Amino acid sequence: MKLRTHYLALVVAAGLGLQGCGDLLDENADTDTLIPEQSEPEVDRPSPPSDAYVIKTNATEIFDASGKAILLRGINLQYGDSPSTRINSIEPLAQTGSNVVRLQLRENTTAAELRAALDKIVDAGLIAMPMLWEEEGKITCTETDTYLMQYLDELWLGEWLEVLVDAKYQPHLMINIANEWGPMNVWNAASFGYSGYIDTYKSIIREFREVGFKVPLVIDAPHCGQDFNAFLGGRGQELLVADVESNLVLSVHAYGSGWNSSSKIITAADGLAKTGVPFIVGEFGGSFAFGDASIDHLDVMKKSIGDNALVFDFPWTGDTDKVAYLHTFAEPLNLTGSSVTANVYIPEKYINDGKLTAQLYLKDAGGRFASFGTELANDKDLRANAWTRLNYRIDSASDMEGFVTDGFELDNVASLGIEFFANGKPASINAQIKLDNVMIETGGATPPMYLADFNSDANGWSTSWGNTNTTQASGALNLDHDWLNNGDFAIAIGGGNVNLDVSQPLTLTAKVFIPQSYETETGFGLKFFLQYGDSWGGWTDTGGTSFDNLTFGDWNEITFANVDLSAVDVLQRFGVQFYGATSAHTDPLLVDEVVVTGADGGGSAAMVALVGSDFSAGNDGWGTEYGISDVTASVANETLALTINWPDTAEKATYISPVAEGVVNAVGKTVKASFKMPDDYIDNGNMGIQIYLRDVNGVPAYINWEGVWAFTRGDFTHISYAITDDYNYGWADAGFDPTQINRIGVEFTPNGKPAEINGAIEIGQLLIEGEGSGELETIFEMNFDQAADADAWVFDYADGGFNQTVLDTAKNYGFGVVPFGWLAWSWYGNGEQTKALDMSNTEDAYDLNERGTEIVDSEHGVKATAVPAGFAP
């Protein structure tokens, strides 16, 4: 970075350079030219009154002039671009309920124009944050300090000074010195690349204080305001130490790839909260103004509310340390058919080490233990600097994947706990771990009487007879059978593992993949059978399938409904028999699921769209995400039609669902889509489509690329993908979690397709399909919105160097995300390329557009979260 060289340094350098060169001086000169002439004394500058009430700060909060803590909620006004007209924006801007306006000033803004705007802001009862904005190369996104120092002398401490020191403005005033000035492309908290930036601001802070200003000075982050790392590594404190008033606010601007996911917002907020200097988001983008680099402004607003959490700050002593805390319910709960969820925040240093584990566990009323299994700090199970949502479904104790004490009673659970284990992690790796949003829900689809899903193992099933090779792989049983030499065969499980209630008619279902080669095997079929009785003498079966009802080369859901099994007393064996094939077959039969449901329909919920839509109810909330924004969408006859205005042969277009109300585990689910492509797209053949999923942290995975040349002409082409644990995505970003999906979209890649090929693309469905959950009942919920929630979690056990005494202060009640202030960009006046960032349709009236309505009226918007500022005790 190029910085101003101070006058004193030049004098010293000159003296050293000429030392011993006395013969160069003119003996007859009246003046020694190395000694500068005495300058005229500097004229006293005006100063604000020393006893004025001002806005103040501490390590994490801003206090208005009345002494009340306040979260800034406001709007940027591009006043300096057109002072004569934008002054009329202040009154409607105040009608939004904002408590602050960030007032853009330009190099040609006069003192009179500044005073006029400040008078309007004061009359409206708002905080004023004047900010100097000039184009790149002067101030914004600029590294050199030439203009910064020039404007400091000529404007802030020159032309504008007499206005800014006026007593009536002091309780309202925060001075934002320079918009987005500082080094570019550092983005590394450990770098020395910020040193010149910090030194320059330290000098500027001192100059403002020497004049007598006590109001907060607001310091924008470098790299166009986005690089919050500049304030980390002790640099925020370095700025604060340079301020005799200790009254600074750090400001970051939420644009670009450093801010475009929930985890990135949390990472920035978490780091800034630890600087010991309060911070705000002085600008944010969103509204798809920057294509794929756009941030989610609604998510920034939601995060700014802040959130309390249970905070663990463990005094790690060694690599075998283990600790657990638990919460005891008011009375034991029946957790059969329930879901347990919790959010866990793990700092990045644990992820980099990769050894720490966490696990949720239950204890029944008898003290017996059952664990859900360990989650590893590997940026997949547990994510870095992000909230990971742990989600477990329990239909029976066999669903507990960790250690389970014999006799554990799932219907009599007394407490829920969480354990952390160093697992080889060195004691030097130490940072706060957080727990939040613990919930237990029950209900939804009635759990099936019996379910074997074969997702992780064979679930106890094996070959019963027929010398078949039965293995588990890719979420299914693989049945490799030699029909020529062994005839019919069966797979089965011991009856003691099934526990059927045969007092009611039962429905038995199996999902079976039958290879295409079986299509000539007219005698082929399958049936369920049950062997029972103390001496194994009883036998009953469902009867076989009809060959005509089987589909070859695809999955079949084979169901035998309302089967009377009342004769079965002691069930010894439950299985599926395959019969009737007479030829050799190299491809195995696959069994994906075996389900038994009762008369109540347990496990037989209808298949619904868990994420995405079939557009039967319109396309509310759907929209473009990145790439081409000029996309026209309409819905008719339960079909979405997209007309894309292609600007060239390379730029992509996207369309994506709104964020789902819940989080979906896509593993074991099916992604379905239907597309009807215009003939000219198919004739050209270049374009491809790719369906993609986004998890709760915004991380994407793209499924297989499909060329439109292969699509059906004049009709819908139906696409489906069965997502498995080891699904081979076309592309998945690091950290993608298929168990935490809340959005689905489609990307269209022209791949050289001429821009004039642009007919309407029809979409019949784009969704993740699964069983409808029905109504869920929340039987336990803890969001840590009061300190008593944290107190209710108590020490349970420890190992290694930990014990209850060592851990006495390890558990605390604190912030999951520290609340912070924000100012949206901007009221009115953006250029054509960023017009989407305007909040108002008109300059001088309260006429909010879609973005303005979201920022002002939404759940976490201005009106819901802003409180008026006070200006005197």
Coordinates of N, CA and C in Angstrom, one line a residue, residues 154-331:
E154 N -9.2 18.8 3.4 CA -10.0 19.8 2.7 C -11.5 19.8 3.1
L155 N -12.0 18.6 3.4 CA -13.4 18.4 3.6 C -13.8 18.2 5.0
W156 N -13.4 17.0 5.6 CA -13.8 16.7 7.0 C -13.3 17.8 7.9
L157 N -12.0 18.1 7.8 CA -11.5 19.1 8.8 C -11.3 20.4 8.1
G158 N -11.9 20.6 7.0 CA -11.9 21.8 6.3 C -13.3 22.4 6.0
E159 N -13.8 22.2 4.8 CA -15.0 22.9 4.5 C -16.2 22.4 5.3
W160 N -16.3 21.2 5.7 CA -17.4 20.6 6.4 C -17.3 20.8 7.9
L161 N -16.1 21.2 8.4 CA -15.9 21.1 9.9 C -16.8 22.0 10.7
E162 N -17.1 23.2 10.2 CA -17.9 24.2 10.9 C -19.3 23.6 11.1
V163 N -19.8 22.9 10.1 CA -21.1 22.3 10.2 C -21.1 21.1 11.2
L164 N -20.1 20.3 11.1 CA -20.0 19.0 11.9 C -19.8 19.3 13.4
V165 N -19.2 20.4 13.8 CA -19.0 20.7 15.2 C -20.2 21.3 15.9
D166 N -21.2 21.7 15.1 CA -22.4 22.3 15.7 C -23.0 21.5 16.8
A167 N -23.3 22.1 17.9 CA -23.7 21.4 19.1 C -25.0 20.6 18.9
K168 N -25.9 21.0 18.1 CA -27.2 20.3 17.9 C -27.0 19.0 17.2
Y169 N -25.9 18.8 16.5 CA -25.7 17.6 15.8 C -25.0 16.5 16.6
Q170 N -24.3 16.9 17.7 CA -23.5 15.9 18.4 C -24.2 14.7 18.9
P171 N -25.4 14.8 19.4 CA -26.1 13.6 19.9 C -26.6 12.7 18.8
H172 N -26.6 13.2 17.6 CA -27.1 12.4 16.4 C -26.0 11.8 15.5
L173 N -24.7 12.2 15.8 CA -23.7 12.1 14.8 C -22.8 10.8 15.0
M174 N -22.5 10.1 13.9 CA -21.5 9.1 13.7 C -20.8 9.4 12.4
I175 N -19.5 9.5 12.4 CA -18.7 9.9 11.2 C -18.1 8.7 10.6
N176 N -18.6 8.4 9.4 CA -18.0 7.3 8.6 C -17.0 7.8 7.6
I177 N -15.7 7.7 8.0 CA -14.6 8.5 7.4 C -14.5 8.3 5.9
A178 N -14.5 7.1 5.4 CA -14.3 6.8 4.0 C -14.9 5.5 3.6
N179 N -15.6 5.6 2.5 CA -16.4 4.4 2.0 C -15.4 3.4 1.3
E180 N -15.3 2.2 2.0 CA -14.6 1.0 1.4 C -13.2 1.3 1.0
W181 N -12.5 2.2 1.6 CA -11.1 2.4 1.3 C -10.2 1.4 1.9
G182 N -9.1 1.0 1.3 CA -8.1 0.1 1.8 C -7.6 -1.0 0.9
P183 N -6.7 -1.8 1.3 CA -6.1 -2.8 0.5 C -7.0 -3.8 -0.1
M184 N -6.8 -4.2 -1.3 CA -7.5 -5.2 -2.0 C -6.9 -6.6 -2.0
N185 N -7.7 -7.6 -2.0 CA -7.2 -9.0 -2.2 C -6.3 -9.5 -1.1
V186 N -6.5 -9.1 0.1 CA -5.7 -9.7 1.2 C -6.4 -10.9 1.8
W187 N -7.6 -10.7 2.4 CA -8.5 -11.7 2.9 C -7.8 -12.8 3.7
N188 N -7.0 -12.4 4.6 CA -6.2 -13.3 5.4 C -5.9 -12.7 6.8
A189 N -6.6 -13.2 7.8 CA -6.5 -12.6 9.1 C -5.1 -12.6 9.7
A190 N -4.2 -13.5 9.2 CA -2.8 -13.6 9.6 C -1.9 -12.8 8.8
S191 N -2.4 -12.1 7.8 CA -1.5 -11.3 6.9 C -1.0 -10.0 7.5
F192 N 0.2 -9.6 7.0 CA 0.7 -8.3 7.4 C 0.3 -7.2 6.4
G193 N -0.5 -7.7 5.4 CA -1.0 -6.8 4.4 C -1.9 -5.6 4.8
Y194 N -2.4 -5.7 6.0 CA -3.3 -4.6 6.5 C -2.5 -3.5 7.3
S195 N -1.2 -3.7 7.5 CA -0.5 -2.8 8.4 C -0.6 -1.3 8.0
G196 N -0.4 -1.0 6.7 CA -0.5 0.3 6.2 C -1.9 0.9 6.4
Y197 N -2.9 0.1 6.2 CA -4.3 0.5 6.3 C -4.6 0.9 7.8
I198 N -4.1 0.0 8.7 CA -4.3 0.3 10.1 C -3.5 1.6 10.6
D199 N -2.3 1.7 10.1 CA -1.5 2.9 10.5 C -2.2 4.2 10.0
T200 N -2.7 4.1 8.8 CA -3.4 5.3 8.2 C -4.6 5.7 9.0
Y201 N -5.4 4.7 9.4 CA -6.6 5.0 10.1 C -6.2 5.5 11.6
K202 N -5.2 4.9 12.1 CA -4.8 5.4 13.5 C -4.4 6.9 13.4
S203 N -3.7 7.3 12.4 CA -3.4 8.7 12.2 C -4.6 9.6 12.0
I204 N -5.6 9.1 11.2 CA -6.8 9.9 11.0 C -7.6 10.0 12.3
I205 N -7.7 8.9 13.0 CA -8.5 8.9 14.3 C -7.9 10.0 15.2
R206 N -6.6 10.0 15.3 CA -6.0 11.0 16.2 C -6.3 12.4 15.7
E207 N -6.3 12.7 14.4 CA -6.6 14.0 13.9 C -8.1 14.4 14.2
F208 N -9.0 13.5 14.1 CA -10.4 13.8 14.5 C -10.5 14.2 16.0
R209 N -9.8 13.4 16.8 CA -9.8 13.6 18.2 C -9.1 14.9 18.6
E210 N -8.1 15.3 17.9 CA -7.4 16.5 18.3 C -8.3 17.7 18.0
V211 N -9.2 17.6 17.1 CA -10.1 18.7 16.9 C -11.1 18.8 18.0
G212 N -11.4 17.7 18.7 CA -12.3 17.7 19.8 C -13.5 16.8 19.6
F213 N -13.6 16.1 18.5 CA -14.8 15.2 18.2 C -14.8 14.1 19.2
K214 N -15.9 13.8 19.8 CA -16.1 12.7 20.7 C -17.1 11.6 20.2
V215 N -17.7 12.0 19.1 CA -18.7 11.1 18.5 C -18.0 9.8 17.9
P216 N -18.7 8.7 17.7 CA -18.1 7.5 17.2 C -17.6 7.8 15.8
L217 N -16.4 7.2 15.5 CA -15.8 7.2 14.2 C -16.0 5.8 13.6
V218 N -16.6 5.7 12.4 CA -16.9 4.5 11.8 C -15.9 4.2 10.7
I219 N -15.3 3.0 10.8 CA -14.2 2.6 10.0 C -14.6 1.5 9.0
D220 N -14.7 1.7 7.7 CA -15.0 0.7 6.8 C -13.9 -0.3 6.6
A221 N -14.3 -1.6 6.4 CA -13.3 -2.6 6.1 C -12.8 -2.4 4.7
P222 N -11.6 -2.9 4.4 CA -11.0 -2.7 3.0 C -11.6 -3.7 2.0
H223 N -11.0 -3.8 0.9 CA -11.5 -4.7 -0.2 C -13.0 -4.4 -0.5
C224 N -13.3 -3.1 -0.8 CA -14.7 -2.7 -1.1 C -15.6 -2.9 0.1
G225 N -15.0 -2.8 1.3 CA -15.8 -3.0 2.5 C -16.1 -4.4 3.0
Q226 N -15.6 -5.4 2.2 CA -16.0 -6.8 2.4 C -15.1 -7.6 3.3
D227 N -13.8 -7.1 3.4 CA -12.8 -7.9 4.1 C -12.7 -7.7 5.6
F228 N -13.6 -8.4 6.3 CA -13.6 -8.3 7.8 C -12.4 -8.7 8.4
N229 N -11.5 -9.5 7.7 CA -10.3 -10.0 8.3 C -9.4 -8.9 8.8
A230 N -9.5 -7.7 8.2 CA -8.7 -6.6 8.5 C -8.8 -6.2 10.0
F231 N -9.9 -6.5 10.6 CA -10.2 -6.1 12.0 C -9.8 -7.2 12.9
L232 N -9.5 -8.4 12.4 CA -9.2 -9.6 13.3 C -7.7 -9.5 13.6
G233 N -7.2 -10.5 14.4 CA -5.8 -10.6 14.7 C -5.3 -9.5 15.6
G234 N -6.2 -8.9 16.4 CA -5.8 -7.8 17.3 C -5.8 -6.4 16.6
R235 N -6.1 -6.3 15.3 CA -6.1 -5.0 14.6 C -7.2 -4.1 15.0
G236 N -8.4 -4.7 15.3 CA -9.5 -3.9 15.8 C -9.1 -3.2 17.1
Q237 N -8.4 -3.9 18.0 CA -8.0 -3.4 19.3 C -6.9 -2.3 19.1
E238 N -6.0 -2.5 18.0 CA -5.0 -1.6 17.8 C -5.6 -0.2 17.4
L239 N -6.7 -0.2 16.6 CA -7.4 1.0 16.3 C -8.0 1.6 17.5
L240 N -8.6 0.8 18.4 CA -9.2 1.3 19.6 C -8.2 2.0 20.5
V241 N -7.0 1.4 20.6 CA -6.0 2.0 21.5 C -5.6 3.3 21.0
A242 N -5.6 3.5 19.7 CA -5.2 4.8 19.1 C -6.3 5.9 19.3
D243 N -7.4 5.5 19.8 CA -8.5 6.5 20.0 C -8.7 6.9 21.5
V244 N -8.4 8.1 21.8 CA -8.4 8.5 23.2 C -9.8 8.5 23.7
E245 N -10.8 8.5 22.9 CA -12.2 8.4 23.3 C -12.7 7.0 23.4
S246 N -12.0 6.0 22.8 CA -12.4 4.6 22.8 C -13.8 4.5 22.3
N247 N -14.1 5.2 21.1 CA -15.4 5.3 20.6 C -15.4 5.0 19.1
L248 N -15.2 3.8 18.8 CA -15.1 3.4 17.3 C -16.2 2.4 17.0
V249 N -16.6 2.3 15.8 CA -17.5 1.3 15.2 C -16.8 0.7 14.0
L250 N -16.7 -0.6 13.9 CA -16.2 -1.2 12.7 C -17.3 -1.5 11.7
S251 N -17.1 -1.3 10.4 CA -18.2 -1.5 9.5 C -17.8 -2.4 8.3
V252 N -18.6 -3.4 8.0 CA -18.3 -4.3 6.9 C -19.5 -4.2 6.0
H253 N -19.2 -4.5 4.7 CA -20.2 -4.5 3.7 C -20.4 -5.9 3.1
A254 N -21.7 -6.4 3.2 CA -22.0 -7.7 2.8 C -22.3 -7.8 1.4
Y255 N -21.3 -8.1 0.6 CA -21.4 -8.3 -0.8 C -20.5 -9.5 -1.2
G256 N -20.7 -10.2 -2.3 CA -19.8 -11.1 -2.9 C -19.6 -12.4 -2.2
S257 N -18.7 -13.1 -2.7 CA -18.5 -14.6 -2.3 C -18.1 -14.7 -0.8
G258 N -17.6 -13.7 -0.2 CA -17.2 -13.8 1.2 C -18.4 -13.7 2.2
W259 N -19.6 -13.5 1.6 CA -20.8 -13.3 2.4 C -22.0 -14.0 1.9
N260 N -21.9 -14.9 0.9 CA -23.0 -15.4 0.3 C -23.5 -16.8 0.8
S261 N -23.3 -17.0 2.1 CA -24.0 -18.2 2.7 C -24.1 -17.9 4.2
S262 N -25.0 -18.7 4.8 CA -25.2 -18.5 6.2 C -24.0 -18.8 7.0
S263 N -23.2 -19.8 6.6 CA -22.0 -20.1 7.4 C -21.0 -18.9 7.3
K264 N -20.9 -18.3 6.1 CA -20.0 -17.2 5.9 C -20.4 -16.0 6.8
I265 N -21.7 -15.7 6.8 CA -22.2 -14.6 7.6 C -21.9 -14.9 9.1
I266 N -22.1 -16.1 9.5 CA -21.8 -16.4 10.9 C -20.3 -16.4 11.2
T267 N -19.5 -16.8 10.3 CA -18.0 -16.7 10.5 C -17.6 -15.3 10.7
A268 N -18.1 -14.4 9.8 CA -17.7 -13.0 9.9 C -18.2 -12.4 11.2
A269 N -19.5 -12.6 11.5 CA -20.1 -12.1 12.8 C -19.4 -12.6 14.0
D270 N -19.0 -13.9 14.0 CA -18.4 -14.5 15.2 C -17.0 -13.9 15.4
G271 N -16.2 -13.7 14.3 CA -14.9 -13.1 14.4 C -14.9 -11.7 14.8
L272 N -15.8 -10.9 14.2 CA -16.0 -9.5 14.6 C -16.4 -9.3 16.0
A273 N -17.3 -10.1 16.5 CA -17.8 -10.0 17.9 C -16.7 -10.2 18.9
K274 N -15.6 -10.8 18.5 CA -14.5 -11.1 19.4 C -13.4 -10.0 19.3
T275 N -13.6 -8.9 18.5 CA -12.5 -7.9 18.4 C -12.5 -7.0 19.6
G276 N -13.6 -6.9 20.4 CA -13.6 -5.9 21.4 C -14.0 -4.5 21.0
V277 N -14.5 -4.4 19.7 CA -15.0 -3.2 19.1 C -16.3 -3.5 18.5
P278 N -17.4 -2.8 18.7 CA -18.7 -3.1 18.1 C -18.6 -3.0 16.6
F279 N -19.4 -3.8 15.9 CA -19.4 -3.7 14.4 C -20.9 -3.6 13.9
I280 N -21.0 -3.1 12.7 CA -22.2 -3.0 11.9 C -22.0 -3.6 10.5
V281 N -23.0 -3.9 9.9 CA -23.0 -4.1 8.4 C -23.5 -2.8 7.8
G282 N -22.6 -2.1 7.3 CA -22.9 -0.7 6.8 C -23.6 -0.7 5.5
E283 N -23.4 -1.8 4.7 CA -24.2 -2.0 3.4 C -24.4 -3.4 3.2
F284 N -25.5 -3.8 2.5 CA -25.6 -5.2 2.1 C -26.3 -5.2 0.7
G285 N -26.0 -6.2 -0.1 CA -26.6 -6.3 -1.4 C -27.8 -7.3 -1.4
G286 N -27.7 -8.3 -2.2 CA -28.8 -9.2 -2.3 C -29.7 -8.9 -3.5
S287 N -30.9 -9.4 -3.5 CA -31.9 -9.2 -4.5 C -31.4 -9.6 -5.9
F288 N -30.5 -10.6 -5.9 CA -29.9 -11.1 -7.2 C -29.3 -10.0 -8.1
A289 N -28.8 -8.9 -7.5 CA -28.2 -7.9 -8.2 C -26.9 -8.2 -8.8
F290 N -26.2 -9.2 -8.2 CA -24.9 -9.6 -8.7 C -24.8 -11.0 -9.1
G291 N -25.9 -11.6 -9.6 CA -25.9 -12.9 -10.1 C -25.5 -13.9 -9.0
D292 N -24.5 -14.8 -9.3 CA -24.2 -15.9 -8.4 C -23.3 -15.4 -7.2
A293 N -22.9 -14.1 -7.3 CA -22.2 -13.6 -6.1 C -23.1 -12.9 -5.2
S294 N -24.4 -12.8 -5.5 CA -25.4 -12.1 -4.6 C -25.5 -12.8 -3.3
I295 N -25.6 -12.0 -2.2 CA -25.8 -12.5 -0.9 C -27.4 -12.6 -0.6
D296 N -27.7 -13.3 0.4 CA -29.1 -13.4 0.8 C -29.3 -12.3 1.9
H297 N -29.9 -11.2 1.5 CA -30.0 -10.1 2.4 C -31.0 -10.4 3.6
L298 N -32.0 -11.2 3.3 CA -32.9 -11.6 4.4 C -32.2 -12.5 5.4
D299 N -31.2 -13.2 5.0 CA -30.4 -14.0 6.0 C -29.6 -13.1 6.8
V300 N -29.0 -12.1 6.2 CA -28.2 -11.1 7.0 C -29.1 -10.5 8.1
M301 N -30.3 -10.1 7.7 CA -31.2 -9.4 8.6 C -31.6 -10.4 9.7
K302 N -31.8 -11.6 9.4 CA -32.2 -12.6 10.4 C -31.0 -12.8 11.4
K303 N -29.8 -13.0 10.8 CA -28.7 -13.2 11.7 C -28.5 -12.0 12.7
S304 N -28.8 -10.8 12.2 CA -28.5 -9.6 13.0 C -29.3 -9.5 14.3
I305 N -30.4 -10.3 14.3 CA -31.2 -10.2 15.5 C -30.4 -10.8 16.7
G306 N -29.5 -11.7 16.4 CA -28.7 -12.3 17.5 C -29.4 -13.5 18.0
D307 N -28.8 -14.3 18.7 CA -29.4 -15.5 19.2 C -28.6 -16.0 20.4
N308 N -29.2 -16.4 21.5 CA -28.5 -16.9 22.7 C -28.3 -18.4 22.5
A309 N -27.4 -18.9 23.2 CA -27.0 -20.3 23.1 C -26.4 -20.8 24.4
L310 N -26.3 -22.1 24.5 CA -25.5 -22.7 25.6 C -24.0 -22.7 25.1
V311 N -23.1 -22.1 25.8 CA -21.7 -21.9 25.3 C -20.8 -22.8 26.2
F312 N -20.0 -23.6 25.6 CA -19.0 -24.4 26.3 C -17.6 -23.9 26.0
D313 N -16.9 -23.6 27.1 CA -15.5 -23.1 26.9 C -14.6 -24.0 27.8
F314 N -14.3 -25.2 27.2 CA -13.6 -26.2 28.0 C -12.1 -26.0 28.2
P315 N -11.6 -26.2 29.4 CA -10.2 -26.0 29.7 C -9.5 -27.3 29.4
W316 N -9.3 -27.6 28.1 CA -8.8 -28.9 27.7 C -7.4 -29.1 28.3
T317 N -7.2 -30.3 28.8 CA -5.9 -30.7 29.5 C -5.1 -31.7 28.7
G318 N -5.8 -32.5 27.9 CA -5.1 -33.5 27.2 C -5.9 -34.1 26.1
D319 N -5.4 -35.1 25.4 CA -6.1 -35.7 24.2 C -7.0 -36.8 24.5
T320 N -7.3 -37.1 25.8 CA -8.3 -38.1 26.2 C -9.4 -37.4 26.9
D321 N -9.5 -36.1 27.0 CA -10.5 -35.4 27.7 C -11.9 -35.8 27.1
K322 N -12.9 -36.0 28.0 CA -14.2 -36.2 27.6 C -15.2 -35.6 28.6
V323 N -16.3 -35.0 28.2 CA -17.2 -34.4 29.1 C -18.6 -34.5 28.5
A324 N -19.6 -34.6 29.4 CA -21.0 -34.6 28.9 C -21.9 -33.8 29.9
Y325 N -22.9 -33.2 29.3 CA -23.9 -32.5 30.1 C -25.3 -33.0 29.6
L326 N -26.2 -32.9 30.5 CA -27.5 -33.4 30.1 C -28.6 -32.6 30.7
H327 N -29.8 -32.7 30.1 CA -31.0 -32.0 30.6 C -32.0 -33.1 30.9
T328 N -32.6 -33.0 32.1 CA -33.6 -33.9 32.5 C -35.0 -33.3 32.3
F329 N -35.9 -34.1 31.6 CA -37.2 -33.7 31.3 C -38.1 -33.6 32.6
A330 N -39.1 -32.8 32.5 CA -40.1 -32.7 33.6 C -40.7 -34.0 34.0
E331 N -40.9 -34.8 33.0 CA -41.3 -36.2 33.2 C -40.9 -37.1 32.1

